[in-house]
Coordinates of N, CA and C in Angstrom, one line a residue:
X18 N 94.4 93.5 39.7 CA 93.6 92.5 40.5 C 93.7 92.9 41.9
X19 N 92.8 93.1 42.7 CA 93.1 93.4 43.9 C 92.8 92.1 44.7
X20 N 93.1 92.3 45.8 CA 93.8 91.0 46.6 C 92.0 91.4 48.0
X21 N 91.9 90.3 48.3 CA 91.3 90.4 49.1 C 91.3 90.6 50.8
X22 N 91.1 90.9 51.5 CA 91.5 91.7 52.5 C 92.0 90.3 53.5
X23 N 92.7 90.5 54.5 CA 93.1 89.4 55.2 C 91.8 89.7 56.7
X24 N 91.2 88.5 56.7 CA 89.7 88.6 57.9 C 90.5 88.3 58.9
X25 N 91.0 89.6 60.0 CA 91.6 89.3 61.8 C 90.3 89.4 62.7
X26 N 90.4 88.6 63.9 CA 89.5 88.6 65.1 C 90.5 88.9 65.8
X27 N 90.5 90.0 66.5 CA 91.9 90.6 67.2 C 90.7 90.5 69.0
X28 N 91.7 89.7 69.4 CA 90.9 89.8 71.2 C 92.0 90.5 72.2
X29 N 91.8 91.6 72.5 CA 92.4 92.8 73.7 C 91.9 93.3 74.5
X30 N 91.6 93.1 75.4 CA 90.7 93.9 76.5 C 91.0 95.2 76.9
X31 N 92.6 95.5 76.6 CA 93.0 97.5 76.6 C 92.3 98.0 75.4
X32 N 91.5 99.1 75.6 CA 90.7 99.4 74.2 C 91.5 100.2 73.3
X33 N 92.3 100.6 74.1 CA 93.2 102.0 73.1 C 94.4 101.0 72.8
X34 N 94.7 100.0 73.0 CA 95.8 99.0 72.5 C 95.1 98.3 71.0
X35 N 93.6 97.8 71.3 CA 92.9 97.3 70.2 C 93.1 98.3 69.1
X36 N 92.3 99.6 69.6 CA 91.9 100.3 68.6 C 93.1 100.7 67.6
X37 N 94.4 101.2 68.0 CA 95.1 101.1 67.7 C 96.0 100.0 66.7
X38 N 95.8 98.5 67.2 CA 96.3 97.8 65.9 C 95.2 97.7 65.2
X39 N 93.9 97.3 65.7 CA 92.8 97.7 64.4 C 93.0 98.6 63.3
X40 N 93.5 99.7 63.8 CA 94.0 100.4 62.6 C 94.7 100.3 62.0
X41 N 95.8 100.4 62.3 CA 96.8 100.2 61.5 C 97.1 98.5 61.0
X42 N 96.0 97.6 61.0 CA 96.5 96.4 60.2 C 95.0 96.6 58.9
X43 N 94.1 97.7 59.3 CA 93.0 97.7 58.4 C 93.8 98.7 57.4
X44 N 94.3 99.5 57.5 CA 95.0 100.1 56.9 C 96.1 99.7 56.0
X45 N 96.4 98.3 56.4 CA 97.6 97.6 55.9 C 96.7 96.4 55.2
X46 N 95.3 96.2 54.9 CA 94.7 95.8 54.1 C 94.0 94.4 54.8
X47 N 94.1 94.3 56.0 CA 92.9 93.9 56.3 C 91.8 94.1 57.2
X48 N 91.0 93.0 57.6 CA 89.7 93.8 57.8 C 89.6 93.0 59.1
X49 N 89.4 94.2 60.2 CA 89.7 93.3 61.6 C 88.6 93.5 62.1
X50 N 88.0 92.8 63.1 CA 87.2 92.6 64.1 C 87.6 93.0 65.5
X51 N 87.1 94.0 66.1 CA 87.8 93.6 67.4 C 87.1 93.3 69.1
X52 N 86.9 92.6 69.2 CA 86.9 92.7 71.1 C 87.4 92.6 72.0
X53 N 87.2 92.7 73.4 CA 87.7 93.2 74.7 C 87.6 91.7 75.2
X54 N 87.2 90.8 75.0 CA 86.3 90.2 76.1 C 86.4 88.7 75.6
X55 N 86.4 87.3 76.6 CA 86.1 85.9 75.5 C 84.6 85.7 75.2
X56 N 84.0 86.1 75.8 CA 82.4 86.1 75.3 C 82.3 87.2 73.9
X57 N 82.9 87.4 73.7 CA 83.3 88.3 71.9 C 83.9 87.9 71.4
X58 N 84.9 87.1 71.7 CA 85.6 86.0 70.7 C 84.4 84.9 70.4
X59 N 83.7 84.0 71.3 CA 83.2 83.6 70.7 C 81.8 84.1 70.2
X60 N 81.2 85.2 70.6 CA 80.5 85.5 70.1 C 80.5 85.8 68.4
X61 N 81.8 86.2 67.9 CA 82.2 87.1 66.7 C 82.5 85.7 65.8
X62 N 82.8 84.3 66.5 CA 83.2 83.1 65.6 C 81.7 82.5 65.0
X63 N 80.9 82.6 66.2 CA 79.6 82.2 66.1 C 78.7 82.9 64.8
X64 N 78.6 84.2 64.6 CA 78.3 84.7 63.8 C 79.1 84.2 62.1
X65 N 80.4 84.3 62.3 CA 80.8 84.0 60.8 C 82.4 83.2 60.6
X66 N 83.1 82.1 61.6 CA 84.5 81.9 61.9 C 84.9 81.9 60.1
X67 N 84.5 81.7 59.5 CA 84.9 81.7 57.9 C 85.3 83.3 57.8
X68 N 84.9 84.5 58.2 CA 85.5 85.6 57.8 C 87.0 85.4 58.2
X69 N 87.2 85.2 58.9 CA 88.5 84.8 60.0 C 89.5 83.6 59.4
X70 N 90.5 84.3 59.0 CA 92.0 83.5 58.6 C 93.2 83.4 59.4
X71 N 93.0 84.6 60.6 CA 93.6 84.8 61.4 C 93.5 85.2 63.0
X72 N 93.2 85.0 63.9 CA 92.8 85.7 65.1 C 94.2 85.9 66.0
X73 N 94.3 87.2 66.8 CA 95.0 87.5 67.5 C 94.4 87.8 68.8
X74 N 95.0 86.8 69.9 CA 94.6 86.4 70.7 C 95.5 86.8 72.5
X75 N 94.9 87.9 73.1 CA 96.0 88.3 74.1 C 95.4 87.2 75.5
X76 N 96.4 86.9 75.8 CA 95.9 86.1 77.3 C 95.5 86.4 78.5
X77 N 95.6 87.8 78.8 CA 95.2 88.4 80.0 C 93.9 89.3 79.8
X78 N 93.1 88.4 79.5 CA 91.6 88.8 79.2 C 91.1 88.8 80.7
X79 N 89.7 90.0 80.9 CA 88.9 89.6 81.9 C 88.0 88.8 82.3
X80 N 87.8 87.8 81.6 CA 86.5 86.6 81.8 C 87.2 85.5 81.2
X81 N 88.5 85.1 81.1 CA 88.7 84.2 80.7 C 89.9 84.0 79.7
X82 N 91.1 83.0 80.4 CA 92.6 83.0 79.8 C 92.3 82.9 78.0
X83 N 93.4 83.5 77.7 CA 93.6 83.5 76.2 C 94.2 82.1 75.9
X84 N 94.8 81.5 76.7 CA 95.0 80.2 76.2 C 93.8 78.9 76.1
X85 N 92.7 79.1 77.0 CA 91.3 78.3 76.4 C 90.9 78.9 75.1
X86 N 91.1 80.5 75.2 CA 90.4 80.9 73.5 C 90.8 79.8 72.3
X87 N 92.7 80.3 72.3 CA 93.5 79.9 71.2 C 92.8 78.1 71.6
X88 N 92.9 77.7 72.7 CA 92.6 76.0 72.5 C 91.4 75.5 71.7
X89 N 90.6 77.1 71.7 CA 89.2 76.3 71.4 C 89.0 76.5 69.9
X90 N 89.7 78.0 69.5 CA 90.6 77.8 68.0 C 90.7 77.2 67.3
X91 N 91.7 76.4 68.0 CA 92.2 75.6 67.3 C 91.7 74.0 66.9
X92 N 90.8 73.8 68.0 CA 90.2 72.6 67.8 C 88.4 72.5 67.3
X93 N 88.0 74.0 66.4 CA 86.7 74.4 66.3 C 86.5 74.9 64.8
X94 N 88.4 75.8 64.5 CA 88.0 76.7 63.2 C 89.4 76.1 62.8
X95 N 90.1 76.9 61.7 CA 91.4 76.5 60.7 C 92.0 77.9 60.6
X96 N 91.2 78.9 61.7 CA 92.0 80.1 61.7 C 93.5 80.1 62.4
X97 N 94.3 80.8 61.7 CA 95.8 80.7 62.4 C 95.7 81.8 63.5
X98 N 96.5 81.2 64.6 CA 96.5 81.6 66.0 C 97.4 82.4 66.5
X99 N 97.6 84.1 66.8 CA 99.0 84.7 67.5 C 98.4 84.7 68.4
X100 N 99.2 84.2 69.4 CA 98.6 84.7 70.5 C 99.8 86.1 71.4
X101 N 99.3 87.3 71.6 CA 99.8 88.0 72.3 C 99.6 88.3 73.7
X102 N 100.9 89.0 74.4 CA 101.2 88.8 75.6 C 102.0 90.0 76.1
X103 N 101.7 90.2 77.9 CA 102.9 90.9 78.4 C 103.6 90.2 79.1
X104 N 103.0 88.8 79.3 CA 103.6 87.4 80.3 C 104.5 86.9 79.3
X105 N 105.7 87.0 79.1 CA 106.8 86.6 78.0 C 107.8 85.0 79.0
X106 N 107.1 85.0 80.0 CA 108.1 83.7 80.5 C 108.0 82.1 79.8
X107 N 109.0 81.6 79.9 CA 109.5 79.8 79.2 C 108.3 79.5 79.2
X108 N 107.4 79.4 80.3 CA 106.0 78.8 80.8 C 104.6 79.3 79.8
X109 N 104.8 80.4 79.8 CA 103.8 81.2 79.1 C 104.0 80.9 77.9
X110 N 105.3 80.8 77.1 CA 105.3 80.0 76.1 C 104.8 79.0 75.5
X111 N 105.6 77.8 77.0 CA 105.0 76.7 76.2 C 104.1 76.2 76.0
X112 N 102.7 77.1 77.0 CA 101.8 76.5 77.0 C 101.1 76.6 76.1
X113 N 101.7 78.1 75.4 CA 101.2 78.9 74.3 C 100.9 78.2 72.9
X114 N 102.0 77.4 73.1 CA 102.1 76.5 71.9 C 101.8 75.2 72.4
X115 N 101.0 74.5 73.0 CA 100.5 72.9 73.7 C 98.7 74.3 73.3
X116 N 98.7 74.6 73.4 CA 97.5 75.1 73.6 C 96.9 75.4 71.9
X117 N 98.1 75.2 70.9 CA 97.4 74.9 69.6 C 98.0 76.4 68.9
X118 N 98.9 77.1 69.3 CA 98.7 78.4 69.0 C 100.0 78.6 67.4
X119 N 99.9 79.4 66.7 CA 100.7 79.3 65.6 C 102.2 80.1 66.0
X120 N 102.3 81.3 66.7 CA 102.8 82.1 67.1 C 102.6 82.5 68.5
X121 N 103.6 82.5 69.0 CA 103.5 83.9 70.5 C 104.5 85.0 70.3
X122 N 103.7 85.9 70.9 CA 104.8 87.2 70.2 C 104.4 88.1 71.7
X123 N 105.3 88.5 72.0 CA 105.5 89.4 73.6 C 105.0 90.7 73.5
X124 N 104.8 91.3 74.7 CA 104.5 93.2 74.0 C 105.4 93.6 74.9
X125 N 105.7 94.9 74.7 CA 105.2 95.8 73.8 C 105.3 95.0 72.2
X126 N 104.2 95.4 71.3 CA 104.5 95.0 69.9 C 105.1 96.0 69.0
X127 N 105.7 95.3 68.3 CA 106.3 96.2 67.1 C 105.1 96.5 65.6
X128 N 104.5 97.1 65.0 CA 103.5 96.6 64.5 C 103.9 96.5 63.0
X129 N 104.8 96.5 62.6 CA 105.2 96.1 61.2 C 105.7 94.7 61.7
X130 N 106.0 94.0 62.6 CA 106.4 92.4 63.0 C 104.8 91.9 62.8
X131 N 104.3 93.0 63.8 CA 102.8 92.1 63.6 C 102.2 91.9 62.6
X132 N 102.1 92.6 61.5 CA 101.8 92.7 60.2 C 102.6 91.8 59.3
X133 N 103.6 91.6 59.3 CA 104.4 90.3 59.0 C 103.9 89.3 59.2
X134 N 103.7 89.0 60.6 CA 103.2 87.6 61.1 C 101.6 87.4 60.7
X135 N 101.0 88.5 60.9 CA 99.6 88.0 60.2 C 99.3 87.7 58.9
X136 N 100.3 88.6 58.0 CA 100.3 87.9 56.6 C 100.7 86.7 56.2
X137 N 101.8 85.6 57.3 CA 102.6 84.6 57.1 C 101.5 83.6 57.8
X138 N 100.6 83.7 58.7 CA 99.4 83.3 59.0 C 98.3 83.3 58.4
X139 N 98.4 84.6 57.5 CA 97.4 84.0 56.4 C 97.7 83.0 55.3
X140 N 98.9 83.3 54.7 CA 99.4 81.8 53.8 C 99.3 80.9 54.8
X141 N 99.5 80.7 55.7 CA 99.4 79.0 56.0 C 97.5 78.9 56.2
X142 N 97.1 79.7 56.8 CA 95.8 79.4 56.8 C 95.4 78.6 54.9
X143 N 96.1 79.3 54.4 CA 95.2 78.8 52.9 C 96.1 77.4 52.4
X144 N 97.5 77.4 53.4 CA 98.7 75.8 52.7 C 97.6 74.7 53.8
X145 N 97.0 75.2 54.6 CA 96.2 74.5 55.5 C 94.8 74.2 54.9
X146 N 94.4 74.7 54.3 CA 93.0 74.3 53.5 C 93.7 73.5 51.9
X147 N 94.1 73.8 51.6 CA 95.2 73.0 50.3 C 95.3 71.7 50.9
X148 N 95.9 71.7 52.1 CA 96.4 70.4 52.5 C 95.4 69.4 53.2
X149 N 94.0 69.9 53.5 CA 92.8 69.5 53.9 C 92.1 69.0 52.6
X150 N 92.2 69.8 51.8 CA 91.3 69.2 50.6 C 92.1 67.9 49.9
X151 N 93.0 68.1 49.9 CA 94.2 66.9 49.5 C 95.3 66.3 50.2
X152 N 94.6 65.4 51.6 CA 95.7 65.2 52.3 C 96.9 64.5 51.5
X153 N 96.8 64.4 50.3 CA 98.5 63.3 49.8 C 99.1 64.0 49.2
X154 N 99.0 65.8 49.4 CA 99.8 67.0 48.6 C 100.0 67.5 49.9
X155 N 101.9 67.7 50.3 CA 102.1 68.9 50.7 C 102.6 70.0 49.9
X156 N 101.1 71.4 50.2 CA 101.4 72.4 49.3 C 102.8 73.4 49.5
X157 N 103.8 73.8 48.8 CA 104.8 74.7 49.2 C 105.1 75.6 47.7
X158 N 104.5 76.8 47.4 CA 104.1 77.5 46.6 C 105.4 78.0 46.1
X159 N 105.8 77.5 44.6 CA 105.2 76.8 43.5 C 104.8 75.2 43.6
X160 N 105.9 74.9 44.6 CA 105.8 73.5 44.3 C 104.8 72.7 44.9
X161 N 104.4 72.0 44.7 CA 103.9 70.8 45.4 C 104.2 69.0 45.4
X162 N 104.1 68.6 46.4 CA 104.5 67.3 46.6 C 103.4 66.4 46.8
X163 N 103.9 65.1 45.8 CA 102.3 64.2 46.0 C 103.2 63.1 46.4
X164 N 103.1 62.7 47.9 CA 103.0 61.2 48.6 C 102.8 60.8 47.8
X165 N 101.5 60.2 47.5 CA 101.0 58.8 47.3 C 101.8 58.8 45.1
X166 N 102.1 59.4 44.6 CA 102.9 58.9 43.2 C 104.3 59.5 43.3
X167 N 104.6 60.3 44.8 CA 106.0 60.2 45.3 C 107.1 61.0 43.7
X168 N 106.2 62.1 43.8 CA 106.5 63.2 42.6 C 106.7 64.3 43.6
X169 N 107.3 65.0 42.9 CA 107.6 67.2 43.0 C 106.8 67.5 41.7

């Protein structure tokens, strides 16, 4: 049975930094999207945010902070959010995460971490649609929990 590919919207404005994890996470089985720019993030959501389980999202874009992207993210699609960075301070953080984001992860990147993390962002993207179709199950694979008859 083959598995179907994990859908990334990778946002980078360095092209040779893009092209580069584009590869190597298409290579690692899934299938990325990439642009430079926030008018390509949302351009690329506009066309299909359903391809997208995942977006990676750098903040030091040219037209526009990566923390409005992940904000708009998060309050538009159910795609899980990394947001990457070379700004690694407390602040950059926390906004990182007030801003809706699933992950912040610093660069230089390691790209078997990144690969990690976008696979662990794809299960929740799908414990997050489980948990939308059935808000009185929290899903945790095998098990699940039903509130409302208060069962495992």
């Amino acid at each position: 049975m083959t598995r179907a590919p994990i859908g990334v919207l990778l946002v980078e404005d360095d092209a040779d930094l893009r092209e580069a994890l584009a590869e190597y996470l298409e290579f690692n089985g899934c299938d990325v999207t990439g642009v430079g720019t926030g008018i390509g993030f949302y351009q690329a959501l506009a066309g299909s945010a359903a391809d997208y389980q995942v977006a990676l999202i750098d903040l030091g874009l040219p037209d526009q902070s990566g923390h409005v992207l992940a904000d708009y993210a998060r309050r538009n699609t159910r795609v899980s959010i990394i947001v990457v960075t070379a700004n690694d301070s407390l602040d950059t953080r926390i906004e990182t995460y007030r801003t809706g984001a699933d992950l912040h992860m610093a660069k230089p990147l390691d790209s078997r971490e990144l690969l990690a993390a976008v696979q662990a962002m794809h299960r929740r993207y799908y414990e997050r649609l489980g948990a939308e179709k059935n808000p009185q199950a929290i899903a945790a694979t095998p098990w699940q929990l039903d509130l409302a008859r208060r069962q495992l």
